[in-house]
XYZ file of C-alpha atoms in Angstrom:
343
model
C 0.000 0.000 0.000
C 1.279 3.509 -0.867
C 2.145 5.387 2.341
C 3.571 8.581 0.857
C 3.426 10.565 -2.373
C 5.905 13.074 -3.772
C 3.272 15.054 -5.682
C -0.329 14.870 -6.831
C -2.326 16.805 -9.384
C -5.781 16.825 -10.927
C -5.575 18.348 -14.368
C -7.497 19.130 -17.526
C -5.782 19.206 -20.884
C -5.732 18.671 -24.609
C -5.459 15.538 -26.750
C -4.590 15.275 -30.414
C -6.753 13.107 -32.678
C -4.724 10.045 -31.683
C -5.661 10.564 -28.039
C -2.141 11.676 -27.090
C -1.626 14.418 -24.509
C -0.451 17.792 -25.798
C -0.662 19.792 -22.561
C -2.261 19.747 -19.098
C -3.375 22.489 -16.720
C -3.247 21.695 -12.979
C -5.176 24.339 -11.010
C -4.023 23.151 -7.568
C -0.971 20.842 -7.688
C 0.080 19.405 -4.330
C 3.590 18.697 -3.105
C 3.935 15.953 -0.456
C 0.173 15.506 0.056
C -1.025 14.294 3.428
C -2.272 10.833 4.303
C -5.891 11.769 3.494
C -5.127 12.352 -0.189
C -2.850 9.308 -0.245
C -5.695 7.134 1.036
C -8.201 8.600 -1.458
C -6.049 7.974 -4.516
C -5.103 4.522 -3.256
C -8.735 3.519 -2.838
C -9.460 4.588 -6.422
C -6.465 2.675 -7.721
C -4.753 5.824 -9.010
C -1.139 4.764 -9.253
C 1.989 6.268 -10.755
C 2.099 6.032 -14.528
C -1.700 5.720 -14.824
C -2.388 8.820 -16.918
C -5.628 7.677 -18.520
C -8.678 9.908 -18.672
C -10.766 10.023 -15.523
C -14.431 9.247 -16.082
C -17.270 11.295 -14.605
C -17.953 8.451 -12.175
C -14.342 8.370 -11.009
C -14.306 12.131 -10.486
C -17.541 11.991 -8.508
C -16.154 9.191 -6.352
C -12.910 11.092 -5.843
C -14.776 14.278 -4.919
C -16.828 12.386 -2.358
C -13.765 10.705 -0.861
C -11.881 13.982 -0.625
C -14.811 15.698 1.081
C -15.017 12.904 3.641
C -11.268 13.150 4.187
C -11.485 16.885 4.840
C -9.528 17.864 1.713
C -11.807 20.716 0.693
C -9.531 22.364 -1.889
C -8.846 19.195 -3.871
C -12.510 18.168 -3.551
C -13.480 21.521 -5.081
C -11.100 20.927 -8.012
C -12.511 17.437 -8.579
C -16.059 18.805 -8.443
C -15.382 21.439 -11.079
C -13.615 18.987 -13.384
C -16.675 16.705 -13.376
C -18.270 19.082 -15.886
C -15.218 19.365 -18.145
C -15.638 18.859 -21.884
C -11.883 18.254 -22.162
C -9.990 15.175 -20.949
C -9.185 15.050 -17.235
C -6.261 13.257 -15.610
C -5.038 12.484 -12.100
C -1.269 12.180 -11.769
C 0.345 10.503 -8.795
C 4.108 10.699 -8.344
C 5.083 8.333 -5.555
C 8.666 9.549 -5.700
C 10.727 12.227 -7.398
C 11.691 10.216 -10.469
C 12.302 11.513 -13.995
C 8.943 12.113 -15.739
C 7.918 9.353 -18.127
C 4.763 10.904 -19.610
C 3.514 14.308 -20.728
C 1.112 14.649 -17.736
C 3.955 13.867 -15.315
C 6.265 16.408 -16.960
C 3.571 19.089 -16.873
C 2.877 18.420 -13.192
C 6.544 18.986 -12.386
C 6.612 22.206 -14.408
C 3.562 23.402 -12.464
C 5.288 22.615 -9.154
C 8.092 24.978 -10.153
C 5.924 27.849 -11.338
C 3.644 27.512 -8.286
C 6.809 27.923 -6.157
C 6.240 24.533 -4.544
C 9.751 23.440 -5.523
C 12.781 25.523 -6.401
C 14.889 25.124 -9.561
C 16.746 21.800 -9.324
C 14.228 20.844 -6.620
C 12.664 18.116 -8.757
C 14.071 15.643 -11.257
C 13.281 16.798 -14.803
C 15.689 14.452 -16.559
C 14.392 13.719 -20.054
C 11.463 16.158 -19.845
C 12.563 18.075 -22.934
C 12.409 14.902 -25.030
C 9.039 13.831 -23.638
C 7.149 17.044 -24.359
C 5.657 17.335 -27.858
C 6.309 20.315 -30.082
C 2.968 22.106 -30.237
C 1.353 25.008 -32.057
C 0.069 27.388 -29.374
C -2.918 29.249 -30.788
C -5.916 31.357 -29.809
C -7.835 28.056 -29.852
C -5.392 26.331 -27.550
C -2.728 23.711 -28.191
C -2.845 22.039 -31.610
C -0.854 19.082 -32.893
C 1.408 20.279 -35.715
C 0.153 17.538 -38.040
C -3.411 18.794 -37.482
C -2.603 22.489 -37.822
C -3.223 22.907 -41.606
C -6.747 21.486 -41.303
C -7.514 23.723 -38.342
C -6.196 26.767 -40.205
C -8.383 25.971 -43.205
C -11.410 25.381 -40.984
C -10.942 28.804 -39.434
C -10.598 30.472 -42.845
C -13.783 28.822 -44.092
C -15.570 30.517 -41.197
C -14.043 33.854 -42.146
C -11.619 33.743 -39.233
C -7.851 33.494 -38.772
C -6.268 30.932 -36.485
C -3.608 32.905 -34.635
C -0.441 30.863 -33.987
C 1.484 32.703 -31.287
C 4.395 30.252 -31.213
C 5.529 26.713 -31.971
C 7.345 25.262 -28.978
C 7.544 22.404 -26.490
C 6.833 24.766 -23.602
C 3.876 27.141 -23.274
C 4.136 30.539 -21.665
C 3.861 30.367 -17.905
C 1.126 32.955 -17.502
C -1.422 30.791 -19.350
C -1.073 28.341 -16.450
C 0.312 30.173 -13.423
C 0.642 33.825 -12.408
C 2.668 33.904 -9.173
C 1.904 36.549 -6.577
C 3.978 39.716 -6.574
C 5.612 39.676 -10.006
C 5.600 41.897 -13.080
C 6.108 40.411 -16.544
C 6.215 42.893 -19.413
C 6.209 40.294 -22.216
C 4.564 37.075 -21.061
C 5.710 34.977 -24.031
C 9.291 35.265 -22.747
C 8.671 33.283 -19.556
C 8.195 29.535 -20.051
C 6.079 27.269 -17.874
C 8.443 25.755 -15.320
C 10.068 29.094 -14.501
C 10.343 29.971 -10.814
C 9.736 33.668 -10.118
C 10.170 34.787 -6.530
C 8.061 37.591 -5.091
C 9.285 41.003 -6.202
C 10.638 39.836 -9.550
C 10.250 42.107 -12.555
C 10.784 40.673 -16.039
C 11.180 43.477 -18.562
C 10.215 43.238 -22.252
C 13.474 41.628 -23.419
C 13.943 39.522 -20.302
C 13.660 35.744 -20.673
C 13.325 32.955 -18.102
C 13.574 29.306 -19.133
C 12.109 26.269 -17.368
C 13.792 24.954 -14.185
C 15.344 28.392 -13.741
C 14.439 31.672 -12.147
C 14.840 34.216 -9.402
C 14.484 34.406 -5.650
C 13.273 38.019 -5.974
C 13.246 40.890 -5.684
C 15.177 41.573 -8.850
C 15.108 43.265 -12.229
C 15.583 40.912 -15.181
C 16.242 42.580 -18.543
C 18.390 39.755 -19.922
C 18.334 35.987 -20.325
C 18.130 33.383 -17.563
C 18.856 30.047 -19.252
C 17.626 26.606 -18.164
C 18.990 25.532 -14.796
C 20.132 29.025 -13.735
C 19.051 30.728 -10.495
C 19.422 34.405 -9.583
C 19.569 35.415 -5.925
C 17.753 38.107 -3.953
C 18.406 41.692 -4.889
C 20.318 40.904 -8.077
C 19.774 42.620 -11.424
C 20.412 41.325 -14.932
C 20.956 44.161 -17.404
C 19.545 44.524 -20.890
C 20.963 41.987 -23.332
C 22.838 40.163 -20.554
C 22.917 36.374 -20.623
C 23.821 33.470 -18.360
C 24.992 30.167 -19.837
C 22.685 27.334 -18.775
C 23.030 23.572 -18.711
C 21.304 23.281 -22.107
C 23.609 25.891 -23.640
C 26.976 24.289 -23.004
C 27.311 24.734 -19.268
C 27.618 21.000 -18.736
C 26.702 19.614 -15.313
C 27.892 22.673 -13.373
C 24.922 24.504 -11.858
C 25.282 28.144 -12.818
C 23.880 30.598 -10.288
C 24.053 34.264 -9.364
C 24.283 35.156 -5.684
C 22.527 37.932 -3.814
C 22.904 41.656 -4.586
C 24.803 41.112 -7.826
C 24.755 43.171 -11.001
C 25.439 41.780 -14.462
C 25.655 44.808 -16.727
C 23.994 45.342 -20.081
C 25.203 42.911 -22.774
C 27.422 41.133 -20.237
C 27.265 37.510 -19.165
C 28.767 34.666 -17.173
C 29.437 30.963 -17.601
C 30.328 30.141 -14.003
C 28.611 30.624 -10.595
C 28.856 34.023 -8.911
C 28.889 34.557 -5.166
C 27.161 37.496 -3.434
C 27.694 41.200 -4.174
C 29.502 40.649 -7.466
C 29.490 42.966 -10.479
C 30.238 42.199 -14.121
C 30.974 45.259 -16.238
C 28.618 46.046 -19.120
C 29.607 44.288 -22.320
C 31.939 41.814 -20.610
C 31.238 38.096 -21.054
C 33.198 35.909 -18.663
C 33.097 32.168 -19.345
C 34.509 29.506 -17.039
C 37.724 29.322 -19.051
C 38.315 33.070 -19.316
C 41.765 34.112 -18.081
C 41.308 36.665 -15.299
C 43.992 38.981 -13.948
C 43.590 39.361 -10.190
C 44.420 42.813 -8.808
C 45.494 43.550 -5.247
C 44.293 46.519 -3.183
C 46.843 48.793 -4.879
C 45.752 47.810 -8.372
C 48.812 45.697 -9.028
C 48.688 42.273 -10.654
C 48.637 39.584 -7.983
C 48.077 36.471 -10.116
C 46.225 35.142 -13.147
C 43.542 32.482 -12.801
C 40.704 31.023 -14.822
C 37.249 32.336 -13.970
C 36.119 28.879 -12.830
C 38.622 29.187 -9.953
C 36.572 32.123 -8.662
C 33.253 30.255 -8.742
C 31.026 31.082 -5.796
C 33.339 33.744 -4.347
C 31.762 36.995 -3.187
C 32.579 40.713 -3.438
C 34.231 40.599 -6.850
C 34.190 43.153 -9.659
C 34.950 41.922 -13.182
C 36.030 44.502 -15.761
C 37.990 44.757 -18.994
C 41.120 46.886 -19.071
C 40.420 49.527 -21.714
C 44.092 49.656 -22.754
C 45.336 46.063 -22.603
C 41.985 44.353 -23.130
C 42.711 41.971 -20.243
C 39.827 40.791 -18.043
C 40.539 41.996 -14.516
C 39.020 41.172 -11.144
C 39.220 43.139 -7.927
C 37.386 43.223 -4.633
C 34.055 44.996 -4.864
C 32.746 45.986 -1.445
C 29.793 48.059 -2.619
C 26.712 45.902 -2.891
C 24.092 46.601 -5.535
C 21.204 48.636 -4.167
C 17.936 48.083 -5.996
C 15.790 51.049 -6.885
C 12.901 50.521 -4.470
C 10.422 52.274 -6.755
C 11.045 49.767 -9.553
C 9.785 46.924 -7.354
C 7.199 48.719 -5.247
C 4.257 47.620 -7.399
C 4.902 43.858 -7.252
């Protein structure tokens, strides 16, 4: 008998004509549900890997069981899904294993964007390969093989089927809008992003899945998959951070607290707290860095990876020699309070 569950979600989604899942919306995903939910799903025989559609009878039985168990929120979700015209699924993850189905992958992405787990807080191994590439339209998710017929059907009605993007990941705000954030261009934040309270994503800012910010912070650049940005740190316009999908390998790239990565700058190694990277300077893990002492004299030369996780550093390029230099930076970045006051 199942005694514990890593996560549980009741969701409603979209099938293609073959009955395959394209996407799933979980209104109230649960991390580490209590024994009451465990008992309810066990009684109904809802086990891990069973992603079949739930029938009206099953949903009614589940609603009743959840009410009796005192799980009002999940009972309310089950009750509303009884009337769904779209397929409904219950996903049970008994442990934090790599997702093996589209519903399981979507549940894990929801856990991240609901702030129930932090980036790297759940195993997403293989998720990118599991998710189908989908046309995201004003009529919802559409299988790419079915898109031409749907476009023609719309035209025959005098309408246009608007395709906003073709991607494996939908935009986060169509599924989750976390409390206390501002997102200027919603298409630039994928489902599975983690946005801490006080985060502002400007128009050119981008946040990938399994990545994000602790908040508060101003993001005008790119946060790649797997990257986390600490409290009080800003990412300038055009700035970028190498992620695990972009050549960063297995090293977890992160930015500490109260850091500033200037416009069009970037890093390929972890930063500690209160670090600054000069605008236009891209420092990869293998970049040769000239260390300066308190008098501005050369102390030694190291590779940037040797400075990973160290705090109070300022990275700049010597305007005469072109060398990348690093010196102690004791002045922490102070966020403009007005920029974050409305989150």
